[in-house]
Tab-separated table of C-alpha atoms in Angstrom:
chain	number	residue	atom	x	y	z
A	1	ASP	CA	40.616	41.706	148.989
A	2	ALA	CA	38.913	41.046	146.641
A	3	GLY	CA	42.722	41.488	144.039
A	4	VAL	CA	42.188	43.334	140.491
A	5	ILE	CA	38.674	43.242	138.681
A	6	GLN	CA	38.790	43.979	135.322
A	7	SER	CA	35.950	44.600	133.641
A	8	PRO	CA	34.560	43.742	130.558
A	9	ARG	CA	35.723	39.877	130.851
A	10	HIS	CA	35.166	39.662	127.321
A	11	GLU	CA	34.895	43.121	123.914
A	12	VAL	CA	33.649	42.323	120.637
A	13	THR	CA	34.271	45.662	118.899
A	14	GLU	CA	34.338	46.654	115.075
A	15	MET	CA	37.746	47.641	113.165
A	16	GLY	CA	37.828	51.255	113.416
A	17	GLN	CA	35.566	51.728	116.996
A	18	GLU	CA	37.280	53.274	120.459
A	19	VAL	CA	37.958	50.840	123.323
A	20	THR	CA	38.596	51.523	126.464
A	21	LEU	CA	39.872	48.178	129.304
A	22	ARG	CA	39.382	49.287	133.025
A	23	CYS	CA	41.224	47.724	135.734
A	24	LYS	CA	40.936	48.456	139.534
A	25	PRO	CA	44.668	47.245	141.587
A	26	ILE	CA	44.813	45.509	144.739
A	27	SER	CA	44.327	48.465	147.356
A	28	GLY	CA	47.762	49.490	148.606
A	29	HIS	CA	49.812	48.987	146.075
A	30	ASN	CA	52.120	51.112	144.309
A	31	SER	CA	52.950	49.500	141.070
A	32	LEU	CA	50.428	48.855	137.720
A	33	PHE	CA	51.185	47.196	135.254
A	34	TRP	CA	49.634	46.423	131.434
A	35	TYR	CA	49.852	43.258	129.862
A	36	ARG	CA	49.332	41.929	127.138
A	37	GLN	CA	49.203	38.575	125.854
A	38	THR	CA	49.053	36.591	121.813
A	39	MET	CA	49.347	33.200	120.842
A	40	MET	CA	51.814	34.982	118.262
A	41	ARG	CA	53.907	37.482	120.819
A	42	GLY	CA	53.310	35.197	124.849
A	43	LEU	CA	53.052	37.742	127.053
A	44	GLU	CA	53.994	41.178	126.988
A	45	LEU	CA	54.559	44.230	128.781
A	46	LEU	CA	52.409	47.729	127.260
A	47	ILE	CA	53.263	49.868	130.697
A	48	TYR	CA	53.632	50.468	133.995
A	49	PHE	CA	52.551	53.214	137.154
A	50	ASN	CA	54.565	53.232	140.424
A	51	ASN	CA	52.339	55.730	142.228
A	52	ASN	CA	50.040	56.390	139.364
A	53	VAL	CA	52.698	57.711	137.314
A	54	PRO	CA	53.725	56.308	133.881
A	55	ILE	CA	56.658	54.488	134.658
A	56	ASP	CA	57.430	52.754	131.461
A	57	ASP	CA	55.754	52.339	128.192
A	58	SER	CA	57.824	51.481	126.188
A	59	GLY	CA	55.856	48.746	125.169
A	60	MET	CA	53.143	50.322	123.642
A	61	PRO	CA	52.475	48.785	120.187
A	62	GLU	CA	51.433	52.678	118.819
A	63	ASP	CA	49.528	55.707	119.533
A	64	ARG	CA	46.098	54.664	118.747
A	65	PHE	CA	46.630	52.687	122.097
A	66	SER	CA	46.604	54.953	125.094
A	67	ALA	CA	47.297	55.173	129.638
A	68	LYS	CA	45.665	56.414	132.044
A	69	MET	CA	46.043	56.469	136.041
A	70	PRO	CA	43.957	59.286	137.839
A	71	ASN	CA	44.353	58.162	141.039
A	72	ALA	CA	45.414	54.917	142.780
A	73	SER	CA	42.307	52.403	142.649
A	74	PHE	CA	41.376	53.356	138.805
A	75	SER	CA	42.831	52.832	135.862
A	76	THR	CA	41.665	52.453	131.754
A	77	LEU	CA	43.623	51.312	128.528
A	78	LYS	CA	42.980	53.030	125.372
A	79	ILE	CA	42.727	51.737	121.719
A	80	GLN	CA	41.482	54.405	118.936
A	81	PRO	CA	41.123	53.270	116.627
A	82	SER	CA	40.983	49.114	117.312
A	83	GLU	CA	41.923	46.998	114.821
A	84	PRO	CA	41.595	43.376	114.178
A	85	ARG	CA	45.408	42.865	115.054
A	86	ASP	CA	44.686	43.953	118.821
A	87	SER	CA	42.628	40.795	118.989
A	88	ALA	CA	44.077	39.647	122.295
A	89	VAL	CA	43.831	39.117	126.225
A	90	TYR	CA	44.853	42.309	128.433
A	91	PHE	CA	45.523	41.663	131.538
A	92	CYS	CA	46.490	44.149	133.964
A	93	ALA	CA	48.732	43.614	137.497
A	94	SER	CA	49.274	44.839	140.324
A	95	SER	CA	52.558	44.381	143.280
A	96	GLN	CA	52.919	45.715	146.252
A	97	ASP	CA	56.492	46.321	146.135
A	98	ARG	CA	59.207	45.152	143.795
A	99	ASN	CA	60.604	42.370	146.666
A	100	TYR	CA	56.445	41.321	146.548
A	101	GLY	CA	54.937	39.116	143.969
A	102	TYR	CA	52.054	40.917	141.174
A	103	THR	CA	48.686	40.038	141.646
A	104	PHE	CA	47.056	39.219	138.281
A	105	GLY	CA	43.469	40.363	136.599
A	106	SER	CA	41.308	37.649	134.720
A	107	GLY	CA	42.229	39.470	132.300
A	108	THR	CA	40.438	40.329	128.870
A	109	ARG	CA	39.503	39.071	125.687
A	110	LEU	CA	39.083	41.958	123.591
A	111	THR	CA	37.948	40.377	119.951
A	112	VAL	CA	38.498	42.696	116.645
A	113	VAL	CA	35.976	41.942	114.081
B	1	LYS	CA	67.553	41.923	125.194
B	2	GLN	CA	66.687	39.290	127.828
B	3	GLU	CA	65.240	35.923	126.244
B	4	VAL	CA	63.578	33.795	127.767
B	5	THR	CA	63.016	30.048	127.081
B	6	GLN	CA	60.952	26.999	128.008
B	7	ILE	CA	61.627	23.812	128.066
B	8	PRO	CA	59.679	21.896	127.576
B	9	ALA	CA	56.889	23.467	125.443
B	10	ALA	CA	54.363	20.403	127.016
B	11	LEU	CA	54.379	17.468	128.978
B	12	SER	CA	51.565	14.838	130.468
B	13	VAL	CA	52.443	12.127	132.771
B	14	PRO	CA	50.787	9.959	134.849
B	15	GLU	CA	49.277	11.284	138.268
B	16	GLY	CA	51.946	10.499	141.109
B	17	GLU	CA	55.463	11.461	139.038
B	18	ASN	CA	57.819	13.921	140.323
B	19	LEU	CA	58.653	16.294	137.087
B	20	VAL	CA	60.988	19.335	136.738
B	21	LEU	CA	60.145	22.066	133.949
B	22	ASN	CA	63.272	23.864	132.852
B	23	CYS	CA	63.500	27.659	132.040
B	24	SER	CA	66.431	30.028	131.143
B	25	PHE	CA	67.088	33.234	130.464
B	26	THR	CA	69.447	34.143	128.166
B	27	ASP	CA	71.234	37.799	130.810
B	28	SER	CA	72.527	36.786	134.029
B	29	ALA	CA	71.645	40.623	135.583
B	30	ILE	CA	68.333	39.654	137.038
B	31	TYR	CA	66.246	41.187	140.529
B	32	ASN	CA	64.671	38.258	140.678
B	33	LEU	CA	62.199	35.431	139.138
B	34	GLN	CA	58.903	34.448	139.763
B	35	TRP	CA	57.069	31.153	137.762
B	36	PHE	CA	53.277	31.784	137.759
B	37	ARG	CA	50.590	29.010	136.701
B	38	GLN	CA	47.798	29.722	134.094
B	39	ASP	CA	44.558	27.907	133.627
B	40	PRO	CA	43.014	28.203	130.082
B	41	GLY	CA	40.940	31.294	130.284
B	42	LYS	CA	41.917	32.781	133.715
B	43	GLY	CA	44.577	34.391	134.805
B	44	LEU	CA	48.475	34.619	136.326
B	45	THR	CA	48.553	33.239	139.481
B	46	SER	CA	51.997	33.623	141.699
B	47	LEU	CA	53.323	30.792	142.306
B	48	LEU	CA	56.796	31.441	143.610
B	49	LEU	CA	59.215	34.162	143.920
B	50	ILE	CA	63.295	33.909	143.846
B	51	GLN	CA	65.057	37.044	144.463
B	52	SER	CA	68.715	37.068	142.841
B	53	SER	CA	69.948	36.596	145.971
B	54	GLN	CA	68.276	33.188	146.995
B	55	ARG	CA	69.457	29.787	145.596
B	56	GLU	CA	65.606	28.350	146.594
B	57	GLN	CA	62.464	29.159	147.306
B	58	THR	CA	59.368	26.180	148.554
B	59	SER	CA	55.865	26.398	149.236
B	60	GLY	CA	53.964	23.232	149.237
B	61	ARG	CA	54.513	20.107	146.913
B	62	LEU	CA	56.215	23.366	144.777
B	63	ASN	CA	60.721	23.616	144.901
B	64	ALA	CA	62.333	26.341	142.514
B	65	SER	CA	65.661	27.119	142.271
B	66	LEU	CA	67.803	29.625	140.482
B	67	ASP	CA	71.185	29.531	138.790
B	68	LYS	CA	71.753	33.415	138.641
B	69	SER	CA	75.086	32.688	137.197
B	70	SER	CA	74.510	30.085	133.901
B	71	GLY	CA	70.897	31.259	133.671
B	72	ARG	CA	68.789	28.565	134.513
B	73	SER	CA	65.480	27.952	136.820
B	74	THR	CA	64.045	24.959	137.640
B	75	LEU	CA	60.796	24.024	139.213
B	76	TYR	CA	60.007	20.578	140.774
B	77	ILE	CA	56.547	19.326	141.882
B	78	ALA	CA	56.535	16.553	143.365
B	79	ALA	CA	53.898	13.954	143.719
B	80	SER	CA	51.434	15.344	140.407
B	81	GLN	CA	47.779	15.495	140.537
B	82	PRO	CA	45.341	16.347	137.957
B	83	GLY	CA	45.184	19.895	139.101
B	84	ASP	CA	48.238	20.937	138.679
B	85	SER	CA	47.130	20.703	135.251
B	86	ALA	CA	48.027	24.373	133.868
B	87	THR	CA	50.625	25.868	132.018
B	88	TYR	CA	52.889	27.079	134.370
B	89	LEU	CA	55.400	30.306	132.990
B	90	CYS	CA	58.701	31.559	133.885
B	91	ALA	CA	59.197	35.394	134.269
B	92	VAL	CA	62.743	37.155	135.248
B	93	SER	CA	62.805	40.782	135.664
B	94	LYS	CA	65.738	43.624	135.896
B	95	ASP	CA	64.167	45.490	138.230
B	96	GLY	CA	61.738	43.286	140.339
B	97	ASN	CA	59.316	45.482	137.136
B	98	LYS	CA	59.815	44.892	134.675
B	99	LEU	CA	58.541	41.247	133.602
B	100	VAL	CA	60.250	39.265	130.356
B	101	PHE	CA	57.412	35.682	130.592
B	102	GLY	CA	58.761	32.420	128.403
B	103	ALA	CA	56.029	31.246	126.636
B	104	GLY	CA	55.214	28.627	128.882
B	105	THR	CA	55.212	24.631	129.032
B	106	ILE	CA	51.947	23.158	129.410
B	107	LEU	CA	51.605	20.210	131.435
B	108	ARG	CA	48.499	18.690	131.638
B	109	VAL	CA	48.974	15.388	134.453
B	110	LYS	CA	46.696	12.174	134.350
B	111	SER	CA	44.016	10.249	136.330
């Protein structure tokens, strides 16, 4: 299995632009999570899906952030408009079942200038 | 609100030493606890998962213990190697889904 696949690996964009981050979970995993990692705040859960349905989006910082999971093999995290304070590493993770561990992707390093 | 604290924040040891990383959490009503490893510029790798009903888990040179009632976990690394150098993260979950992470311990093993 190729693991959790995220794209792009790096994204540099100008303030005000729309940014879309992509994630392909491991086949057969029915839970998908989006985390953000910064030096100041560490790792924070933004949103998670179970069977493609958003379960908890209480970590989404603002309405500028949105996430979708149109099918079991694909999810997107969109920021519109982007701001410099959104600069961080965004991780996607998937899990087969809550009794099993997470598998994390390699992350997308986002820089908003 | 669950808070997770990891001590020490950084640790430097010579190769071959046995070492212990500590994790504490404020709310003992957890479903499970996980230890992860993160290499610079990389994602997280799951090391050990301990269910709330378990006391410890072992994988190779790694052993993680859990004392749920006192809100503590330790990660023991035996015979450390330079390849063990990384950031080690502890995370707890109340429902088996949402993870709350500690800030991590940066480990450097010197050859």
